[in-house]
Structure formats: C-alpha cells, structure tokens
Amino acid sequence: MKIALISPKGPLYRHRGGIFVKSLRYQPLTLPVLASLVPEEFSSAPIDIYDDGVEDVPEGLTADLVGMTVITGNAKRAYALSDSFRGRGIPVVLGGPHVTLLPEEALEHADAICVGYAEDAWPELLRDFVSGGMKREYRQAEDFSLERLLPYPRRDLMSPKRYLTQAVFEASRSCVHDCEFCVAPTAWGQRQYRKNIGQLVNDIRNVGMRQILFVDLNLISDLEYAKELFQALVPLNVEWFGLSTLMIAHEPELMTLMAKSGCKGLLLGFEALSGDSLGDVHKNFNASVDYGRLVHDLHKLGIAVQGCFVFGLDHDDKDVFDKAANCAIEWGIDLPRFSILTPFPGTPLFKRLSSERRILTRDWELYDGQHVVFQPVRMTPDELLRGHERAWKKVYGWSGMARRLRRAGNYSLLKLSVNFGYRFYAHRLRRFYTCDVPLRPNQTPLRMPDDKGGQ
Ligand code: B12
Ligand code: SF4
C-alpha cells in the first residue's frame, strides 16, 4: 500500500505569488503527525508527503490512498485535487478543521472523511481500507485524549531545506475559551487536550534544535499544566516561541518561569482596543489587561511580542485602524499583525452573521482573514479592506518600524528579518486580494436595529 499525504496550497500559502516568502515558513506538523499514526503492521508502506505550499503536487501522482488536510482557505483547492484523484480511481480521505466544521460538504468530494482529531480514527480507517471495509465517516471519540504515549511525528519525511525550521511541536490542542470567531471550541470542544510532557521532552531532545516552535493555540489554558511544561523545558536550554492569551498578564510568576524556560517570543491575540468590540466577539477577558503594560513586562523578561488585532467587529468605527496601528507603534510591539474578522463556517460568529443576513460570500477561498466576506456595521466592506491595508502599511513603514523596534529594544537578527518579511507583505497586500468580494449594491455602512450610529 502506498499512501500520499497532501497539504493543499491556499491564497495565503502557496509557493508562487503567495505572501509568505519561503524563508519565513516553518514545517507544518499535521502531515508528519498523520504519517506517524500509520499502524505498525503497515510500516513497510511508503508514505509520500506533499506540501503544495512549497511545491506543486505532481499531476500524475500515484498512490493507493490519498489523505488531505483541509482548512477553510484551501478547501477549494483541496476539493479540486480530490475530484481529480478520484476521477483517476485513487480514493481520497479528507480531514482537518474545515472538514470537521462542514462534514457534509467535504463528503461530496471524498471517499471518506475524518471529523475531529484523528489519533484513533486514522489508524482505524487505514485498517478498514486494507481489509476493504472503509466507512464514509470517522469521528473523534467523545472521550478522546492525547495523554497516552503517541508516536513521534515523522518530520524526517519532509525536506528540511524547504523550511525555516523543522523544530515544530505541540504540547496541547484546542482551548478552554469560547471566543465567538474561533474555530477551536466549535471544531474540537471548549477544552484543552494535553500531551504527555515527558514524551514531548524526549521528542524535543531527539530533534535536537536550540530554537523551537509550539503551535498550541493557548499554552496557558491550564495554569498547572503550563507550569509543569515550562519547568520541564528549563533543563533543555532551548529558546522557544508559542501562543498564549493575554491572561498571562495576571500570572507574573508563570511569566517569569516562562522566560526562564527559554520563551523568546509570544503570539498574543489583543484583537481589539475597546471593551465594546471585545464584547462583540465574547473576548471580554482581554479587557482586564493593560495591553501596553503587558508588552513592557514581557520585553523586560526578554520575550518579544507578536500582537494580533482583528478589524471589523460590530463596535469598530472607521478610526479603529489608525488607533490600533498607533498603539502597536507606541507599545513597541515587535511584530504586529492585523486581520479582518472572518466568520469561519460552523462558528457561532458565522451562525450569527448568517441569521443577520450579513454573509456576503461563501467562496471559502476568501476566508483567509485578509478578505471581507461579511457586511460590517460601522463601515463599508471596502473601507474595512482599505483600513486593514493602511494599518499594515503604517506599522511596517520605515518610520513605524523604526519607532516600534526602538521601543522594543533588542535588535535580534531573527526579529529584524521577520520584520522585513512582513514589510514586504504589508506593501504587497493588494496583490493578494485574489478576487473581488461580491459586495452589495448599497455601499453604505450597515446600521443594526439597536445601533446608535457609532457613538
Ligand atoms: C500551522 C498552522 C498554519 C500554517 C499551515 C496550515 C496548514 N495547512 O497546515 C499556516 C501558517 C500556513 C497557517 C495559515 C493560516 N491559518 Co492556520 N493554523 C496553524 C495551526 C497553528 C497549527 C496546525 C497544526 O499543525 N496542528 C497540529 C496538528 C497535529 O493538528 P491538526 O492540523 O488539527 O490535525 C489533526 C486533525 O485535525 C486531523 N487531521 C487534519 N488533517 C487531516 C487529514 C486527514 C486525511 C485525516 C485523516 C485527519 C486530519 O488529524 C490530526 C491529528 O489529530 C492551527 C492551530 C492549531 N494549533 O491547530 C491554525 C489553524 C489551522 N489556522 C487557522 C487559520 C484561521 C489560518 C489563517 C486564515 C490565518 C491567517 N489569517 O493567516 C491562515 C490561512 C491560510 C490559507 N491557506 O488560507 C485556523 C483554521 C480555520 C479554518 N476554519 O480553516 C486554525 C485552526 C487556528 C484557529 N483556531 O483559528 N496556519
Ligand atoms: S483564546 Fe484564542 S484559541 Fe482560545 S477560543 Fe479564544 S481565540 Fe480561540
């Protein structure tokens, strides 16, 4: 049996004309994890991994079974590839966040789908396939857990030359919060799944790199687990980068331990500056934090900040873009990032906007955080798109960059090169607006029934 595992390219993740220049990419973890889950009895089966984001999937690819991972932004490409393989008689299994959110749609393009996490389902599916009894649908069990010992991801199946780093790990999955726009609580449940820390430490040791990356959505979902994890990292003497919520601001001891364990950079979802906008998307907990102070405290500990903001929330006015860009500069955010609110299908946000008849398009290719796919309240879709672009340009303009980096201090080579990478992106954003959003004829800001008009 020959298995081909594919990660399709999307508008933001492709090797020609895409926004992420090759040097900024880290090796994806999904396919190495799936490859590691192939049961031992099939260990002689060749497994080929294709990352469509770095090289085209060969047209004449041959395999007994294709497994493809699907996120919303690349669903169109995934379905096109899948339809073509199936047309040539190659069975295709689809899995990943988009399939978990919209299983019925995915089933139309697959021989089988895998809904949710696949540590149990994928080996079961492969055994069924070999015995000729593959079912149409496999689902994550109610009592799913990651705590048992799991095989190490097969990073060796991907070429290290194509990526900035192969040292990509995860300690946990999903998140305990329920922000309205987030895919995680809808797709996998509002909880954290934790991996065995001892095994993770062994994996990190085996990979043997000094700089590592965690793709966990929220490393501090559970404070006790986070403490245990950071303590276990201390003796490894690694430098690590990961994601956390702003709730770290309320945990000074954990923050210090984080720094001691080698944390050099955190991605933080600031999302919005006003309490009303945070409330719009059920992220009120951010309002308890003084953003500028948090950035300052992290810098003092040698931790750089990648600060993410979302535009287009119902209370966002037209001045939100400049305000966010100015704050990012004033606080010295090392790497500011802006995205446009995106109602991923299946999320509470999608359901709400849909019921308010504010979804403008269901072209999933535009669901990439950089296009406007819904009708905003206090501005037109076009104003939202242009304002978002303006914010990027402001923080990555020469003056914005110089002021931010001077405030942040610590001019590491990595930080400078990533800043230049984002500068390149910020000034070419327009090139990546691949299609025009089918906007409503009336291009005036939408007023909701209880709306006071932006006061
Ligand atoms: C790495 C990453 C990326 C990478 C690579 C994405 C990729 N295709 O691999 C990059 C940087 C390119 C990226 C970009 C974006 N991403 Co991203 N990304 C992640 C991240 C942080 C880690 C993914 C990962 O490696 N997980 C670990 C693996 C082991 O878990 P997994 O992928 O879920 O796989 C498991 C199951 O889902 C299942 N499974 C998955 N695929 C398959 C396939 C088969 C055949 C089977 C059987 C099972 C299966 O089995 C695996 C084991 O259980 C996740 C968040 C997260 N921690 O999951 C977000 C996430 C996937 N990204 C997300 C988003 C929103 C984006 C962006 C829109 C963000 C942006 N504005 O830039 C862009 C979109 C790019 C595009 N093409 O349009 C969302 C997905 C939204 C959605 N509905 O699709 C996520 C879930 C984060 C979130 N909470 O919002 N991302
Ligand atoms: S805190 Fe982050 S990961 Fe958790 S639900 Fe909210 S957006 Fe998602």
XYZ file of C-alpha atoms and ligand atoms in Angstrom:
554
model
C 0.000 0.000 0.000
C 1.299 3.455 -0.912
C -0.053 6.472 0.987
C 0.197 10.082 -0.185
C -0.455 12.844 2.339
C -1.156 16.303 0.976
C -1.436 19.806 2.408
C -3.062 21.879 -0.373
C -1.993 25.435 -1.042
C -4.321 28.349 -0.351
C -4.384 32.014 -1.274
C -2.070 32.861 1.602
C 0.005 29.735 1.462
C 1.425 28.974 -1.925
C 4.874 28.965 -3.370
C 4.406 31.286 -6.319
C 2.951 34.704 -5.738
C 1.894 33.851 -2.181
C 2.579 36.204 0.668
C 4.848 34.099 2.804
C 8.305 34.121 1.325
C 9.884 30.700 1.676
C 12.332 31.690 4.365
C 9.554 32.585 6.797
C 7.899 29.189 6.804
C 8.104 26.528 9.417
C 7.454 22.904 8.591
C 3.779 22.006 9.053
C 3.103 19.443 11.769
C -0.184 17.946 10.579
C 1.154 15.577 7.925
C 4.150 14.321 9.960
C 1.671 13.555 12.769
C -0.662 11.667 10.402
C 2.300 9.743 8.968
C 3.338 8.726 12.484
C -0.137 7.301 13.127
C 0.080 4.756 10.296
C -0.171 1.428 12.203
C 2.973 -0.648 12.624
C 1.603 -3.518 10.560
C 1.818 -1.194 7.533
C 5.298 0.049 8.377
C 6.601 -1.122 5.015
C 4.031 1.082 3.213
C 5.747 4.023 1.506
C 4.397 7.380 2.685
C 4.913 10.435 0.490
C 4.221 13.904 1.869
C 3.393 16.796 -0.446
C 3.225 20.332 0.843
C 1.505 22.145 -2.012
C 2.531 25.397 -0.344
C 6.174 24.808 -1.223
C 5.950 22.690 -4.384
C 3.180 21.659 -6.759
C 1.533 18.303 -6.200
C 2.643 16.236 -9.224
C -0.170 15.887 -11.741
C 0.407 12.211 -12.314
C 0.802 11.352 -8.628
C 0.140 7.700 -7.930
C -0.948 6.203 -4.615
C -3.321 3.596 -3.240
C -4.806 6.142 -0.867
C -4.565 9.933 -0.602
C -5.094 11.756 2.703
C -5.543 15.516 2.515
C -5.734 18.123 5.259
C -8.234 20.912 4.700
C -8.511 24.365 6.234
C -11.228 26.723 5.023
C -8.924 28.931 2.946
C -7.651 25.983 0.920
C -10.885 23.937 0.724
C -11.461 24.884 -2.913
C -8.010 23.678 -3.938
C -8.393 20.549 -1.771
C -11.700 19.646 -3.435
C -10.291 20.249 -6.915
C -7.321 17.977 -6.217
C -9.555 15.398 -4.611
C -12.013 15.359 -7.509
C -9.134 14.884 -9.924
C -7.591 11.973 -7.956
C -10.946 10.286 -7.573
C -11.523 10.757 -11.308
C -8.358 8.696 -11.806
C -9.592 5.996 -9.425
C -7.468 6.990 -6.406
C -9.518 7.002 -3.193
C -9.263 10.180 -1.114
C -9.714 10.776 2.616
C -10.241 14.346 3.791
C -9.683 15.636 7.330
C -8.735 18.773 9.251
C -10.520 21.869 10.610
C -12.716 22.612 7.576
C -13.875 19.012 7.260
C -14.674 18.995 10.965
C -16.705 22.187 10.573
C -18.529 21.176 7.383
C -18.542 17.377 7.112
C -21.452 17.173 4.648
C -19.738 19.438 2.162
C -16.456 17.524 2.435
C -18.208 14.181 1.939
C -19.214 15.292 -1.552
C -15.534 15.343 -2.502
C -14.166 12.341 -0.630
C -14.402 8.595 -0.293
C -14.119 9.024 3.445
C -13.767 11.873 5.914
C -12.275 12.163 9.337
C -14.070 14.560 11.681
C -12.039 15.944 14.604
C -8.699 14.708 15.860
C -7.545 11.519 14.210
C -5.218 9.756 16.663
C -7.762 6.912 16.918
C -9.765 7.361 13.716
C -6.934 7.417 11.130
C -5.357 4.061 12.154
C -8.857 2.540 12.286
C -9.636 3.922 8.828
C -6.390 2.531 7.382
C -7.089 -0.925 8.779
C -10.616 -0.803 7.338
C -9.233 0.352 3.997
C -6.787 -2.533 3.790
C -9.496 -5.024 4.712
C -11.799 -3.497 2.079
C -14.337 -2.098 4.546
C -13.568 1.624 4.701
C -16.567 3.563 6.030
C -17.617 7.005 4.763
C -17.099 8.808 8.043
C -14.822 8.516 11.065
C -15.236 10.710 14.143
C -13.197 11.790 17.145
C -14.450 9.799 20.165
C -16.321 11.604 22.972
C -13.626 10.594 25.473
C -10.743 11.492 23.133
C -7.456 12.083 24.920
C -3.835 12.741 23.961
C -2.402 11.716 27.313
C -1.278 8.221 26.318
C 2.087 7.696 24.625
C 1.887 8.624 20.965
C 4.397 8.022 18.183
C 6.777 10.866 17.389
C 5.828 12.959 14.337
C 7.603 11.749 11.160
C 9.413 15.032 10.431
C 12.003 13.012 8.538
C 9.507 12.555 5.670
C 9.748 16.251 4.767
C 12.747 18.055 3.378
C 14.365 20.375 5.951
C 15.744 22.546 3.139
C 12.339 23.948 2.313
C 11.610 25.397 5.735
C 12.975 27.861 8.200
C 12.772 25.131 10.830
C 11.547 21.582 11.377
C 11.505 22.042 15.131
C 7.733 22.400 15.425
C 5.955 20.843 18.416
C 2.654 20.821 20.249
C 2.047 20.141 23.915
C -1.713 20.589 23.811
C -4.656 21.184 21.500
C -7.805 23.324 21.470
C -8.607 25.910 24.143
C -10.730 26.465 27.246
C -12.184 29.752 25.979
C -15.062 30.271 23.561
C -14.338 33.382 21.507
C -17.149 33.788 19.005
C -14.940 33.723 15.897
C -12.619 30.908 16.899
C -12.672 27.576 15.144
C -11.193 25.576 18.021
C -14.098 25.375 20.517
C -16.560 24.608 17.697
C -14.429 22.022 15.954
C -12.813 20.233 18.870
C -14.632 21.361 22.015
C -14.070 24.098 24.564
C -11.328 22.293 26.465
C -7.638 21.582 26.328
C -6.235 18.188 25.298
C -2.811 17.638 26.853
C 0.094 15.556 25.730
C 2.441 13.635 27.969
C 5.159 16.138 28.920
C 7.902 13.515 29.347
C 7.329 12.274 25.827
C 7.303 15.780 24.442
C 10.617 16.492 26.161
C 12.087 13.356 24.550
C 10.819 14.490 21.148
C 12.425 17.912 21.626
C 15.694 16.245 22.688
C 15.621 13.917 19.676
C 15.082 16.762 17.231
C 17.977 18.495 18.962
C 17.400 22.064 17.781
C 18.035 25.027 20.059
C 15.187 27.156 18.720
C 11.773 25.537 18.749
C 8.191 26.497 17.985
C 4.952 25.449 19.692
C 1.755 25.568 17.618
C -0.554 25.152 20.636
C -3.389 27.657 20.400
C -3.133 28.632 24.040
C -0.236 27.310 26.079
C -1.724 28.629 29.317
C -5.227 27.148 29.067
C -4.436 25.239 32.261
C -2.047 27.016 34.613
C -0.847 23.859 36.393
C -0.080 22.087 33.115
C 1.653 25.206 31.795
C 3.816 25.371 34.923
C 4.739 21.697 34.608
C 5.573 22.170 30.929
C 7.738 25.265 31.458
C 9.580 23.603 34.347
C 10.314 20.623 32.112
C 11.707 22.934 29.418
C 14.185 24.698 31.736
C 16.893 21.976 31.671
C 16.629 21.631 27.875
C 18.169 25.065 27.420
C 16.077 25.803 24.344
C 14.691 29.075 23.030
C 11.025 28.752 22.211
C 8.182 30.662 20.561
C 4.480 29.996 21.135
C 0.948 31.286 21.621
C -0.780 32.465 24.766
C -3.782 34.518 25.783
C -3.362 37.894 27.461
C -4.273 36.143 30.717
C -0.539 35.667 31.202
C -0.598 39.302 32.417
C -2.305 38.145 35.609
C 0.290 35.429 36.280
C 3.608 37.184 36.972
C 5.249 34.066 38.439
C 4.278 31.947 35.467
C 5.520 34.692 33.160
C 8.904 34.648 34.874
C 9.041 30.858 34.674
C 8.086 31.103 31.005
C 11.069 33.366 30.389
C 13.338 31.088 32.425
C 12.209 28.110 30.331
C 13.505 29.847 27.216
C 10.462 31.700 25.871
C 11.722 34.317 23.413
C 8.504 35.222 21.654
C 4.754 35.029 22.263
C 1.889 35.429 19.826
C -0.883 37.255 21.679
C -4.439 37.904 20.485
C -5.087 41.523 21.513
C -7.924 41.559 18.953
C -9.445 44.945 19.845
C -8.782 48.027 21.933
C -12.281 48.768 23.201
C -14.283 46.748 25.691
C -17.365 47.018 23.464
C -15.579 45.485 20.476
C -14.123 42.723 22.670
C -17.628 42.068 23.963
C -18.885 41.728 20.378
C -16.866 38.526 19.972
C -17.100 37.235 23.563
C -13.489 38.015 24.356
C -14.272 40.243 27.339
C -11.464 38.692 29.360
C -8.946 40.770 27.387
C -10.497 43.934 28.833
C -8.993 43.126 32.242
C -5.479 43.615 30.848
C -3.422 46.775 30.362
C -2.005 45.932 26.916
C 0.886 48.406 26.958
C 1.988 47.261 30.399
C 1.903 43.613 29.344
C 4.114 44.305 26.320
C 6.507 46.199 28.594
C 6.616 43.367 31.176
C 7.272 40.740 28.508
C 10.030 42.834 26.956
C 11.661 43.198 30.355
C 11.837 39.409 30.507
C 13.352 39.208 27.015
C 10.124 37.980 25.374
C 9.204 39.515 22.019
C 5.529 40.077 21.180
C 3.681 39.189 18.005
C 0.478 41.126 18.620
C -2.641 40.260 16.615
C -5.566 42.606 16.054
C -8.852 41.888 14.309
C -10.787 44.536 12.387
C -14.480 44.655 11.519
C -16.057 43.935 14.913
C -19.531 45.408 15.300
C -18.377 48.282 17.526
C -15.336 49.042 15.346
C -15.501 52.524 13.874
C -13.506 53.854 10.950
C -10.809 55.177 13.285
C -10.009 51.706 14.614
C -7.230 51.078 12.069
C -5.137 54.109 12.962
C -5.751 53.620 16.668
C -4.522 50.027 16.584
C -1.513 50.868 14.408
C -0.561 53.784 16.668
C -0.823 51.637 19.798
C 1.289 48.905 18.208
C 3.960 51.523 17.493
C 3.677 53.244 20.855
C 3.911 49.984 22.833
C 6.752 48.709 20.688
C 5.027 45.519 19.547
C 7.796 43.575 17.854
C 5.582 42.058 15.171
C 2.086 43.498 14.827
C -0.403 41.546 12.691
C -3.813 42.609 11.539
C -6.588 40.501 10.139
C -10.130 41.033 9.020
C -12.797 39.365 11.125
C -13.597 36.078 9.389
C -16.730 34.082 10.157
C -15.367 30.580 9.574
C -18.265 28.250 8.751
C -19.757 26.457 11.734
C -18.551 29.015 14.295
C -21.043 30.958 16.445
C -19.953 34.081 14.554
C -20.905 32.536 11.209
C -24.281 31.471 12.607
C -24.970 34.948 13.999
C -23.961 36.833 10.846
C -25.857 34.363 8.751
C -29.014 34.902 10.800
C -28.499 38.660 10.395
C -28.115 38.090 6.638
C -24.648 39.643 6.683
C -22.628 36.886 4.993
C -21.599 38.284 1.592
C -19.992 35.236 0.037
C -19.445 31.564 0.670
C -16.390 31.395 -1.530
C -14.140 29.674 1.027
C -11.018 30.819 -0.775
C -11.757 34.294 0.531
C -11.975 33.035 4.125
C -8.345 33.723 4.888
C -8.506 36.635 7.319
C -7.477 39.097 4.598
C -10.741 39.491 2.670
C -14.063 40.960 3.750
C -16.673 38.238 3.497
C -19.398 39.797 5.644
C -21.193 43.109 5.925
C -19.620 45.206 8.700
C -21.755 47.521 10.846
C -19.972 50.864 11.006
C -18.150 50.930 7.696
C -18.431 49.553 4.203
C -16.654 46.343 3.216
C -14.331 48.425 1.086
C -13.471 50.753 3.974
C -12.686 47.716 6.084
C -10.415 46.248 3.425
C -8.544 49.516 2.816
C -8.307 50.379 6.516
C -6.783 46.983 7.241
C -4.244 47.543 4.494
C -3.442 51.003 5.866
C -2.737 49.630 9.331
C -0.264 47.081 7.903
C 1.489 49.786 5.933
C 1.700 52.122 8.891
C 3.340 49.689 11.305
C 5.681 48.306 8.623
C 6.520 51.700 7.084
C 10.119 52.807 7.748
C 9.090 55.238 10.462
C 6.624 52.824 12.115
C 9.190 50.042 12.084
C 11.990 52.197 13.456
C 9.832 53.546 16.299
C 8.470 50.132 17.223
C 11.819 48.429 17.233
C 13.491 51.252 19.139
C 10.842 50.978 21.845
C 11.074 47.200 21.940
C 14.894 47.261 22.156
C 16.828 44.061 21.411
C 17.545 44.041 17.682
C 17.977 40.309 17.116
C 18.706 39.190 13.579
C 15.617 36.982 13.602
C 13.371 39.839 14.679
C 14.769 42.159 12.061
C 14.455 39.623 9.264
C 10.864 38.731 10.185
C 10.042 42.448 10.296
C 11.471 42.880 6.811
C 9.467 39.850 5.678
C 6.255 41.378 6.992
C 7.204 44.740 5.492
C 7.415 43.022 2.117
C 3.972 41.508 2.715
C 2.400 44.735 4.017
C 3.361 46.636 0.896
C 2.091 43.983 -1.495
C -1.190 43.118 0.221
C -3.206 44.326 -2.715
C -1.608 41.702 -4.931
C -3.126 39.030 -2.751
C -6.696 40.187 -2.936
C -7.236 37.424 -5.417
C -10.911 38.041 -6.179
C -13.346 40.883 -5.669
C -15.910 40.280 -2.975
C -19.429 40.418 -4.400
C -20.431 43.496 -2.462
C -23.957 44.680 -2.008
C -25.103 47.447 -4.294
C -25.636 49.697 -1.272
C -22.160 50.564 -0.129
C -23.128 52.452 2.996
C -22.326 51.224 6.494
C -24.926 48.854 7.847
C -26.975 50.023 10.817
C -28.256 47.320 13.107
C -31.756 47.860 14.613
C -30.373 48.805 18.050
C -27.381 50.683 16.690
C -26.732 54.203 17.951
C -24.605 55.072 14.972
C -21.130 54.639 16.352
C -21.230 56.867 19.433
C 0.382 25.679 11.362
C -0.874 26.489 11.114
C -0.952 27.188 9.919
C 0.101 27.092 8.836
C -0.109 25.847 7.971
C -1.565 25.458 7.763
C -1.702 24.039 7.225
N -2.486 23.854 6.200
O -1.107 23.138 7.734
C -0.086 28.434 8.075
C 0.887 29.452 8.640
C 0.093 28.393 6.583
C -1.500 28.802 8.512
C -2.213 29.790 7.879
C -3.495 30.132 8.244
N -4.203 29.620 9.254
Co -3.559 28.271 10.420
N -3.017 27.199 11.810
C -1.940 26.518 12.055
C -2.006 25.924 13.453
C -1.380 26.938 14.429
C -1.337 24.593 13.698
C -1.841 23.424 12.838
C -1.175 22.182 13.336
O -0.083 21.870 12.920
N -1.798 21.474 14.290
C -1.292 20.236 14.825
C -1.913 19.080 14.029
C -1.404 17.761 14.538
O -3.322 19.160 14.272
P -4.349 19.305 13.044
O -3.748 20.045 11.949
O -5.634 19.791 13.587
O -4.519 17.783 12.584
C -5.235 16.825 13.354
C -6.720 16.711 12.968
O -7.279 17.933 12.521
C -6.754 15.641 11.931
N -6.496 15.953 10.535
C -6.049 17.066 9.953
N -5.917 16.879 8.637
C -6.251 15.625 8.362
C -6.269 14.918 7.158
C -6.653 13.581 7.180
C -6.632 12.812 5.922
C -7.042 12.960 8.404
C -7.429 11.539 8.436
C -7.040 13.680 9.596
C -6.636 15.004 9.563
O -5.728 14.766 12.361
C -4.664 15.467 13.005
C -4.276 14.644 14.212
O -5.349 14.573 15.125
C -3.560 25.820 13.657
C -3.986 25.880 15.087
C -3.789 24.545 15.778
N -2.991 24.527 16.812
O -4.327 23.535 15.336
C -4.055 27.017 12.858
C -5.387 26.918 12.088
C -5.415 25.599 11.343
N -5.249 28.016 11.136
C -6.300 28.718 11.032
C -6.377 29.929 10.292
C -7.601 30.770 10.525
C -5.353 30.311 9.436
C -5.295 31.564 8.561
C -6.589 32.001 7.922
C -4.730 32.667 9.453
C -4.328 33.905 8.730
N -5.150 34.901 8.734
O -3.250 33.963 8.206
C -4.257 31.181 7.505
C -4.960 30.589 6.252
C -4.050 30.231 5.158
C -4.798 29.847 3.893
N -4.327 28.897 3.181
O -5.783 30.394 3.546
C -7.455 28.103 11.777
C -8.324 27.241 10.858
C -9.554 27.939 10.388
C -10.290 27.141 9.372
N -11.593 27.051 9.502
O -9.756 26.637 8.457
C -6.710 27.288 12.867
C -7.474 26.086 13.397
C -6.435 28.279 14.038
C -7.690 28.870 14.673
N -8.100 28.474 15.859
O -8.304 29.698 14.128
N -1.895 28.091 9.567
S -8.497 32.380 23.413
Fe -7.674 32.142 21.337
S -7.610 29.923 20.977
Fe -8.911 30.267 22.754
S -11.003 30.330 21.934
Fe -10.237 32.460 22.022
S -9.321 32.853 20.004
Fe -9.570 30.618 20.214
